[in-house]
Short mmCIF file of C-alpha atoms in Angstrom, two decimals:
data_model
loop_
_atom_site.label_atom_id
_atom_site.label_comp_id
_atom_site.label_asym_id
_atom_site.label_seq_id
_atom_site.Cartn_x
_atom_site.Cartn_y
_atom_site.Cartn_z
CA UNK G 178 -42.57 -95.02 45.44
CA UNK G 179 -39.16 -93.64 46.12
CA UNK G 180 -38.70 -89.71 45.96
CA UNK G 181 -35.62 -90.61 43.81
CA UNK G 182 -38.26 -91.04 40.93
CA UNK G 183 -38.34 -87.13 40.98
CA UNK G 184 -35.13 -87.31 38.80
CA UNK G 185 -37.18 -88.31 36.01
CA UNK G 186 -38.84 -84.99 36.51
CA UNK G 187 -35.61 -83.26 36.23
CA UNK G 188 -34.80 -84.92 33.06
CA UNK G 189 -38.15 -83.69 31.61
CA UNK G 190 -37.33 -80.23 32.58
CA UNK G 191 -33.92 -80.41 30.84
CA UNK G 192 -31.62 -80.11 33.97
CA UNK G 193 -27.98 -79.87 33.45
CA UNK G 194 -25.07 -79.88 35.81
CA UNK G 195 -25.05 -76.22 36.84
CA UNK G 196 -25.33 -74.23 40.00
CA UNK G 197 -28.67 -72.62 41.02
CA UNK G 198 -29.72 -70.80 44.19
CA UNK G 199 -28.62 -71.67 47.56
CA UNK G 200 -29.47 -75.17 48.52
CA UNK G 201 -32.99 -75.13 50.10
CA UNK G 202 -32.88 -78.49 51.65
CA UNK G 203 -30.53 -79.52 54.66
CA UNK G 204 -30.53 -83.22 53.88
CA UNK G 205 -29.34 -82.62 50.15
CA UNK G 206 -25.69 -81.22 50.53
CA UNK G 207 -23.96 -79.78 47.73
CA UNK G 208 -21.86 -82.95 47.07
CA UNK G 209 -24.76 -85.14 46.84
CA UNK G 210 -25.17 -86.93 43.59
CA UNK G 211 -28.75 -85.45 42.99
CA UNK G 212 -27.90 -81.97 44.23
CA UNK G 213 -28.29 -80.06 40.92
CA UNK G 214 -31.50 -81.80 39.87
CA UNK G 215 -33.31 -81.34 43.22
CA UNK G 216 -32.07 -77.66 43.44
CA UNK G 217 -33.50 -77.00 40.02
CA UNK G 218 -36.78 -78.39 40.84
CA UNK G 219 -36.94 -76.41 43.85
CA UNK G 220 -36.03 -73.06 41.97
CA UNK G 221 -38.78 -73.89 39.36
CA UNK G 222 -41.29 -74.43 42.29
CA UNK G 223 -41.98 -77.93 41.14
CA UNK G 224 -40.91 -79.50 44.72
CA UNK G 225 -41.22 -77.63 48.02
CA UNK G 226 -39.98 -80.29 50.53
CA UNK G 227 -41.30 -80.65 54.17
CA UNK G 228 -41.97 -78.00 56.74
CA UNK G 229 -38.76 -78.96 58.73
CA UNK G 230 -36.68 -77.74 55.69
CA UNK G 231 -35.85 -81.37 54.47
CA UNK G 232 -36.34 -82.80 51.00
CA UNK G 233 -36.94 -86.56 52.20
CA UNK G 234 -35.53 -88.21 49.23
CA UNK G 235 -35.49 -91.63 50.85
CA UNK G 236 -39.10 -91.54 51.89
CA UNK G 237 -41.93 -93.17 50.15
CA UNK G 238 -44.48 -90.99 48.51
CA UNK G 239 -47.98 -91.45 47.13
CA UNK G 240 -48.95 -91.33 43.60
CA UNK G 241 -51.06 -88.21 44.46
CA UNK G 242 -47.87 -86.49 45.46
CA UNK G 243 -45.96 -87.45 42.30
CA UNK G 244 -49.21 -86.39 40.35
CA UNK G 245 -49.15 -83.01 42.01
CA UNK G 246 -45.21 -82.54 41.10
CA UNK G 247 -46.27 -83.32 37.60
CA UNK G 248 -48.94 -80.74 37.69
CA UNK G 249 -46.67 -78.16 38.99
CA UNK G 250 -44.25 -79.06 36.34
CA UNK G 251 -46.76 -78.90 33.55
CA UNK G 252 -47.79 -75.37 34.88
CA UNK G 253 -44.19 -74.40 34.48
CA UNK G 254 -44.35 -75.31 30.76
CA UNK G 255 -42.34 -78.60 31.03
CA UNK G 256 -42.92 -81.21 28.41
CA UNK G 257 -43.99 -84.10 30.56
CA UNK G 258 -46.49 -85.86 28.33
CA UNK G 259 -45.20 -89.39 29.29
CA UNK G 260 -45.32 -88.68 33.07
CA UNK G 261 -48.77 -86.98 32.57
CA UNK G 262 -50.04 -90.17 30.71
CA UNK G 263 -48.78 -92.36 33.65
CA UNK G 264 -50.50 -90.39 36.18
CA UNK G 265 -53.58 -89.42 34.14
CA UNK G 266 -56.06 -90.71 36.73
CA UNK G 267 -54.57 -88.93 39.61
CA UNK G 268 -54.25 -85.79 37.61
CA UNK G 269 -57.74 -85.90 36.76
CA UNK G 270 -58.89 -86.18 40.28
CA UNK G 271 -56.77 -83.08 41.03
CA UNK G 272 -58.60 -81.33 38.30
CA UNK G 273 -59.36 -78.10 40.25
CA UNK G 274 -55.82 -77.75 41.81
CA UNK G 275 -54.15 -78.34 38.39
CA UNK G 276 -56.64 -75.68 36.89
CA UNK G 277 -55.51 -73.25 39.59
CA UNK G 278 -51.84 -73.82 38.89
CA UNK G 279 -52.30 -73.35 35.23
CA UNK G 280 -54.35 -70.07 35.82
CA UNK G 281 -51.68 -68.75 38.06
CA UNK G 282 -48.96 -69.32 35.74
CA UNK G 283 -50.88 -67.26 33.27
CA UNK G 284 -52.18 -64.79 35.76
CA UNK G 285 -50.86 -61.61 34.00
CA UNK G 286 -51.07 -60.81 30.42
CA UNK G 287 -49.45 -57.85 28.49
CA UNK G 288 -50.64 -56.86 25.03
CA UNK G 289 -50.03 -53.73 22.97
CA UNK G 290 -50.99 -51.45 20.26
CA UNK G 291 -48.89 -49.07 18.08
CA UNK G 292 -50.74 -46.51 15.89
CA UNK G 293 -49.18 -44.29 13.29
CA UNK G 294 -51.48 -41.62 12.18
CA UNK G 295 -51.51 -38.36 10.16
CA UNK G 296 -54.02 -35.66 9.98
CA UNK G 297 -54.24 -32.72 7.42
CA UNK G 298 -56.55 -29.93 8.11
CA UNK G 299 -57.75 -27.50 5.24
CA UNK G 300 -60.12 -24.70 5.37
CA UNK G 301 -60.11 -21.73 7.80
CA UNK G 302 -57.47 -23.37 9.92
CA UNK G 303 -54.69 -25.09 7.81
CA UNK G 304 -52.69 -27.35 10.03
CA UNK G 305 -51.37 -30.99 10.24
CA UNK G 306 -50.20 -33.52 12.54
CA UNK G 307 -48.09 -36.65 12.66
CA UNK G 308 -48.26 -38.83 15.63
CA UNK G 309 -46.94 -42.12 16.88
CA UNK G 310 -48.96 -43.46 19.87
CA UNK G 311 -47.85 -46.59 21.88
CA UNK G 312 -50.24 -48.40 24.26
CA UNK G 313 -49.35 -51.33 26.49
CA UNK G 314 -52.17 -53.13 28.21
CA UNK G 315 -51.82 -55.14 31.48
CA UNK G 316 -54.52 -57.56 32.21
CA UNK G 317 -54.31 -59.62 35.54
CA UNK G 318 -56.60 -62.32 37.21
CA UNK G 319 -57.34 -61.23 40.86
CA UNK G 320 -59.64 -64.34 41.36
CA UNK G 321 -62.32 -66.20 39.59
CA UNK G 322 -64.57 -63.28 39.60
CA UNK G 323 -62.44 -60.04 39.45
CA UNK G 324 -59.71 -58.65 37.11
CA UNK G 325 -57.47 -55.73 36.94
CA UNK G 326 -56.65 -53.67 33.66
CA UNK G 327 -54.08 -51.10 33.31
CA UNK G 328 -52.95 -49.12 30.15
CA UNK G 329 -49.73 -47.14 29.75
CA UNK G 330 -49.43 -44.63 26.76
CA UNK G 331 -46.81 -42.62 25.09
CA UNK G 332 -47.07 -40.38 22.07
CA UNK G 333 -44.32 -39.03 19.73
CA UNK G 334 -45.24 -36.21 17.31
CA UNK G 335 -42.97 -36.51 14.24
CA UNK G 336 -44.53 -33.60 12.32
CA UNK G 337 -47.08 -30.96 13.25
CA UNK G 338 -48.23 -27.31 12.81
CA UNK G 339 -51.13 -25.82 14.70
CA UNK G 340 -53.95 -23.54 13.52
CA UNK G 341 -51.71 -20.56 14.48
CA UNK G 342 -48.73 -21.74 12.22
CA UNK G 343 -46.77 -22.90 15.09
CA UNK G 344 -44.55 -25.89 14.34
CA UNK G 345 -44.22 -28.59 16.94
CA UNK G 346 -42.94 -31.61 14.62
CA UNK G 347 -39.97 -33.73 15.79
CA UNK G 348 -41.43 -33.48 19.23
CA UNK G 349 -40.98 -36.75 21.28
CA UNK G 350 -42.84 -36.80 24.51
CA UNK G 351 -40.92 -39.02 27.04
CA UNK G 352 -43.70 -39.07 29.54
CA UNK G 353 -45.59 -42.39 29.81
CA UNK G 354 -48.93 -42.12 31.36
CA UNK G 355 -50.87 -44.76 33.29
CA UNK G 356 -54.41 -43.78 31.91
CA UNK G 357 -56.26 -46.83 32.67
CA UNK G 358 -56.24 -48.56 36.18
CA UNK G 359 -59.59 -50.18 36.98
CA UNK G 360 -60.92 -53.51 38.37
CA UNK G 361 -63.82 -55.56 36.66
CA UNK G 362 -65.97 -57.96 38.69
CA UNK G 363 -69.48 -58.91 39.81
CA UNK G 364 -71.48 -58.22 42.97
CA UNK G 365 -74.27 -60.59 42.80
CA UNK G 366 -75.78 -60.27 39.22
CA UNK G 367 -74.31 -56.72 38.86
CA UNK G 368 -71.27 -56.03 36.81
CA UNK G 369 -68.91 -53.53 38.47
CA UNK G 370 -65.97 -51.62 36.72
CA UNK G 371 -64.35 -49.11 39.00
CA UNK G 372 -61.19 -46.91 38.59
CA UNK G 373 -59.78 -44.94 35.64
CA UNK G 374 -61.00 -45.88 32.27
CA UNK G 375 -62.52 -44.67 28.96
CA UNK G 376 -66.27 -43.94 29.14
CA UNK G 377 -68.09 -44.16 25.77
CA UNK G 378 -71.68 -45.11 25.38
CA UNK G 379 -73.07 -46.24 21.91
CA UNK G 380 -71.83 -44.09 19.02
CA UNK G 381 -69.95 -41.72 21.19
CA UNK G 382 -71.79 -38.67 19.94
CA UNK G 383 -72.21 -37.35 23.40
CA UNK G 384 -69.18 -38.55 25.23
CA UNK G 385 -65.81 -40.50 24.68
CA UNK G 386 -63.41 -39.49 27.45
CA UNK G 387 -61.19 -40.79 30.19
CA UNK G 388 -62.90 -40.83 33.55
CA UNK G 389 -62.53 -41.68 37.27
CA UNK G 390 -65.37 -43.47 38.61
CA UNK G 391 -67.64 -46.37 38.63
CA UNK G 392 -69.97 -48.18 36.15
CA UNK G 393 -72.60 -50.52 37.22
CA UNK G 394 -74.52 -52.64 34.78
CA UNK G 395 -77.38 -55.38 35.15
CA UNK G 396 -78.90 -57.57 32.38
CA UNK G 397 -78.13 -58.71 28.99
CA UNK G 398 -80.61 -58.34 26.26
CA UNK G 399 -82.43 -55.45 28.42
CA UNK G 400 -79.31 -53.84 30.20
CA UNK G 401 -79.46 -51.01 32.70
CA UNK G 402 -76.29 -49.13 33.37
CA UNK G 403 -75.37 -46.39 35.65
CA UNK G 404 -72.15 -44.17 35.97
CA UNK G 405 -70.94 -41.67 38.43
CA UNK G 406 -67.29 -40.15 38.49
CA UNK G 407 -65.43 -37.23 37.11
CA UNK G 408 -63.49 -36.25 33.92
CA UNK G 409 -59.81 -36.82 33.62
CA UNK G 410 -57.58 -35.27 30.84
CA UNK G 411 -60.59 -33.78 29.09
CA UNK G 412 -61.32 -30.41 27.49
CA UNK G 413 -57.65 -29.74 26.60
CA UNK G 414 -56.46 -28.30 23.38
CA UNK G 415 -52.91 -29.53 22.88
CA UNK G 416 -51.72 -29.51 19.28
CA UNK G 417 -54.40 -30.44 17.05
CA UNK G 418 -57.64 -31.38 18.64
CA UNK G 419 -61.01 -32.76 17.93
CA UNK G 420 -64.46 -31.50 18.35
CA UNK G 421 -64.60 -31.09 22.08
CA UNK G 422 -67.39 -29.84 24.19
CA UNK G 423 -67.62 -28.28 27.74
CA UNK G 424 -66.26 -31.28 29.77
CA UNK G 425 -63.10 -30.28 31.67
CA UNK G 426 -60.81 -31.93 34.17
CA UNK G 427 -62.48 -32.61 37.45
CA UNK G 428 -65.99 -31.84 36.04
CA UNK G 429 -68.47 -34.35 37.81
CA UNK G 430 -70.39 -36.74 35.43
CA UNK G 431 -73.48 -38.90 35.94
CA UNK G 432 -75.35 -41.15 33.43
CA UNK G 433 -78.10 -43.62 33.36
CA UNK G 434 -78.55 -45.89 30.27
CA UNK G 435 -81.23 -48.29 29.13
CA UNK G 436 -80.43 -50.51 26.16
CA UNK G 437 -82.41 -53.37 24.61
CA UNK G 438 -81.66 -55.93 21.91
CA UNK G 439 -85.02 -56.75 20.38
CA UNK G 440 -84.35 -59.37 17.62
CA UNK G 441 -82.00 -57.66 15.03
CA UNK G 442 -82.83 -54.21 16.52
CA UNK G 443 -80.58 -52.41 19.04
CA UNK G 444 -82.23 -49.49 20.89
CA UNK G 445 -81.20 -47.25 23.89
CA UNK G 446 -82.20 -44.22 25.77
CA UNK G 447 -79.44 -42.30 27.81
CA UNK G 448 -79.60 -39.53 30.34
CA UNK G 449 -76.53 -37.59 31.19
CA UNK G 450 -75.79 -34.77 33.82
CA UNK G 451 -72.47 -32.99 33.81
CA UNK G 452 -71.42 -30.21 36.30
CA UNK G 453 -69.69 -28.15 33.44
CA UNK G 454 -69.75 -24.43 33.44
CA UNK G 455 -73.23 -24.76 31.84
CA UNK G 456 -74.49 -27.57 34.24
CA UNK G 457 -75.77 -29.31 31.11
CA UNK G 458 -78.16 -32.10 30.97
CA UNK G 459 -78.63 -34.42 27.81
CA UNK G 460 -81.03 -36.85 26.46
CA UNK G 461 -79.82 -39.28 23.88
CA UNK G 462 -82.13 -41.85 22.07
CA UNK G 463 -80.86 -44.11 19.32
CA UNK G 464 -81.48 -47.26 17.40
CA UNK G 465 -79.43 -49.45 15.13
CA UNK G 466 -81.25 -51.42 12.33
CA UNK G 467 -79.91 -54.02 9.82
CA UNK G 468 -80.73 -52.93 6.20
CA UNK G 469 -79.50 -55.97 4.37
CA UNK G 470 -76.63 -58.47 5.28
CA UNK G 471 -73.67 -56.62 6.59
CA UNK G 472 -75.34 -53.13 6.24
CA UNK G 473 -76.37 -51.32 9.25
CA UNK G 474 -78.32 -48.09 9.71
CA UNK G 475 -77.96 -46.12 12.96
CA UNK G 476 -79.86 -43.06 13.89
CA UNK G 477 -80.09 -40.93 17.02
CA UNK G 478 -81.88 -37.86 18.48
CA UNK G 479 -80.00 -35.68 21.16
CA UNK G 480 -81.52 -32.91 23.40
CA UNK G 481 -79.41 -30.61 25.67
CA UNK G 482 -81.35 -28.34 28.18
CA UNK G 483 -78.73 -25.52 27.74
CA UNK G 484 -80.15 -23.65 24.96
CA UNK G 485 -77.46 -21.75 23.00
CA UNK G 486 -78.91 -19.44 20.31
CA UNK G 487 -82.21 -20.98 21.06
CA UNK G 488 -81.33 -24.36 19.66
CA UNK G 489 -81.08 -27.57 21.84
CA UNK G 490 -81.99 -30.44 19.46
CA UNK G 491 -79.55 -32.35 17.39
CA UNK G 492 -79.44 -35.56 15.45
CA UNK G 493 -76.95 -38.03 13.81
CA UNK G 494 -77.13 -40.81 11.50
CA UNK G 495 -74.82 -43.46 9.97
CA UNK G 496 -74.54 -46.11 7.46
CA UNK G 497 -71.86 -48.88 7.79
CA UNK G 498 -71.05 -51.89 5.53
CA UNK G 499 -68.94 -54.58 7.15
CA UNK G 500 -65.74 -53.74 8.90
CA UNK G 501 -62.07 -54.53 9.19
CA UNK G 502 -61.09 -57.33 11.82
CA UNK G 503 -57.58 -57.40 12.95
CA UNK G 504 -57.60 -61.23 13.28
CA UNK G 505 -58.95 -61.67 9.56
CA UNK G 506 -56.50 -60.41 6.94
CA UNK G 507 -58.32 -58.96 3.88
CA UNK G 508 -61.43 -58.02 5.83
CA UNK G 509 -62.59 -54.48 5.11
CA UNK G 510 -65.37 -51.91 5.77
CA UNK G 511 -66.78 -48.58 4.65
CA UNK G 512 -69.16 -46.10 6.39
CA UNK G 513 -70.60 -42.76 6.29
CA UNK G 514 -72.03 -40.48 9.03
CA UNK G 515 -73.85 -37.28 9.32
CA UNK G 516 -73.99 -34.96 12.32
CA UNK G 517 -76.04 -31.91 13.19
CA UNK G 518 -75.45 -31.22 16.85
CA UNK G 519 -75.81 -27.98 18.87
CA UNK G 520 -73.06 -27.48 21.51
CA UNK G 521 -75.50 -28.44 24.29
CA UNK G 522 -76.02 -32.06 22.93
CA UNK G 523 -72.29 -33.19 23.48
CA UNK G 524 -69.71 -33.26 26.04
CA UNK G 525 -66.58 -34.72 24.28
CA UNK G 526 -67.20 -35.93 20.96
CA UNK G 527 -65.62 -39.15 19.50
CA UNK G 528 -64.70 -37.92 16.00
CA UNK G 529 -61.29 -37.12 14.76
CA UNK G 530 -62.39 -34.12 12.62
CA UNK G 531 -60.77 -30.78 13.48
CA UNK G 532 -62.38 -27.42 14.34
CA UNK G 533 -61.12 -24.20 15.99
CA UNK G 534 -61.93 -23.50 19.74
CA UNK G 535 -64.65 -20.99 18.76
CA UNK G 536 -66.25 -23.71 16.70
CA UNK G 537 -67.79 -25.04 19.81
CA UNK G 538 -68.08 -22.11 22.30
CA UNK G 539 -69.49 -19.39 20.18
CA UNK G 540 -71.04 -20.90 17.06
CA UNK G 541 -73.51 -23.35 18.63
CA UNK G 542 -72.02 -26.61 17.68
CA UNK G 543 -71.32 -28.14 14.24
CA UNK G 544 -72.84 -30.04 11.40
CA UNK G 545 -71.49 -32.05 8.44
CA UNK G 546 -70.33 -35.45 7.39
CA UNK G 547 -67.77 -38.13 7.73
CA UNK G 548 -66.93 -40.98 5.36
CA UNK G 549 -64.19 -43.68 6.03
CA UNK G 550 -62.84 -47.07 4.94
CA UNK G 551 -60.85 -49.66 6.68
CA UNK G 552 -58.89 -52.89 5.65
CA UNK G 553 -56.78 -55.48 7.56
CA UNK G 554 -53.52 -55.58 5.56
CA UNK G 555 -52.28 -58.58 7.51
CA UNK G 556 -53.25 -60.30 10.85
CA UNK G 557 -53.18 -57.58 13.52
CA UNK G 558 -52.43 -54.89 10.99
CA UNK G 559 -55.23 -52.43 10.01
CA UNK G 560 -55.10 -49.25 8.01
CA UNK G 561 -58.05 -46.69 7.88
CA UNK G 562 -58.58 -43.35 6.20
CA UNK G 563 -61.38 -40.94 6.99
CA UNK G 564 -62.42 -37.59 5.54
CA UNK G 565 -64.53 -34.95 7.47
CA UNK G 566 -66.33 -31.90 6.07
CA UNK G 567 -67.51 -30.02 9.06
CA UNK G 568 -68.82 -26.45 9.58
CA UNK G 569 -70.20 -24.33 12.34
CA UNK G 570 -73.98 -24.34 12.66
CA UNK G 571 -74.27 -20.69 13.16
CA UNK G 572 -70.76 -19.31 12.44
CA UNK G 573 -68.44 -19.11 9.46
CA UNK G 574 -65.96 -21.54 10.08
CA UNK G 575 -65.71 -24.65 7.64
CA UNK G 576 -62.93 -27.22 8.05
CA UNK G 577 -62.02 -30.41 6.03
CA UNK G 578 -59.94 -33.03 7.64
CA UNK G 579 -58.09 -36.07 6.11
CA UNK G 580 -57.02 -38.61 8.61
CA UNK G 581 -55.05 -41.72 7.81
CA UNK G 582 -53.73 -44.42 10.25
CA UNK G 583 -52.21 -47.79 10.32
CA UNK G 584 -52.57 -49.78 13.69
CA UNK G 585 -50.46 -52.62 14.92
CA UNK G 586 -51.67 -54.83 17.82
CA UNK G 587 -49.74 -57.51 19.48
#
């Protein structure tokens, strides 16, 4: 088979008479009748020539060599159905090599999320905040077993007034932060996640924070998970903040979790140790039980060894019906949660309800309820609204928060 048949590939790629990169082959001069076609195929990575720098256009080649060219062209997105059909048997025998080419061509994926949110707080602290948060996710395949994940984030505050009456609306933050950078893979039967990432177990009633560290997990229906690392960008009180705990930047954190799926029941027991200023240790036991179709009940008990005002036992419960799925327009859900947690039972809580700083440090935690609803307005567009009524367990503070958001994913 003459290498001149490669011109058929050039036609499949839509080659026209135009100049590309410098001529890569010494035996295909600029005045050659096939110069543009060969040069285009070389630029696309479809043909590579021989080690001595020649193209060898007059040499005979095997059907396997031609099949390899077809495979490379397919990996580059060319419409080569007829050629693929002609070399179907050879391509099939090259299955592993073709698969590797296709994987490499799709090695890195970039996705994104834009969230427009507004939070209005009434009660002892009257405040509000409008925020536009943009996130870009980078996912790359390292090899068959390991991947890399990164996340870039930027926030714009288009309206805001804090609890002290200070305005910060129309404040655009130009900084873009890389707040995820971790690898995921397996060592034997153990799943490994190492680097900067979000750390949240189960409901997030104990912790939902960005951390630097490693997570090891083993098992499926019965799974053992261990974590060691430190907190990053935690315990800060910029603008309006949520219910936070003792966790601050640089605090060491350790956790061991044993979870089990027993039929329709999900259960777990988790131990946390954090080197905060209180050196707190927390036990968290929970269960999720289906009540009827699409209706699930969750309940958990929390115990912290740092007794503040003599109380170290807390609990939380929730009821959820269905839930919006970004991929399914019209899907929706509603839920309700109740919390009664001393300050010793959480490190950085997941909820969006607002409370003053003294809420946590002087008044022994919080109690109250949250109700919410969400709906997929269209594919990849989800709207949600939440209402919180939270108060200090021992103090006088009482806050009501209305949160609304629309999330676009792409």
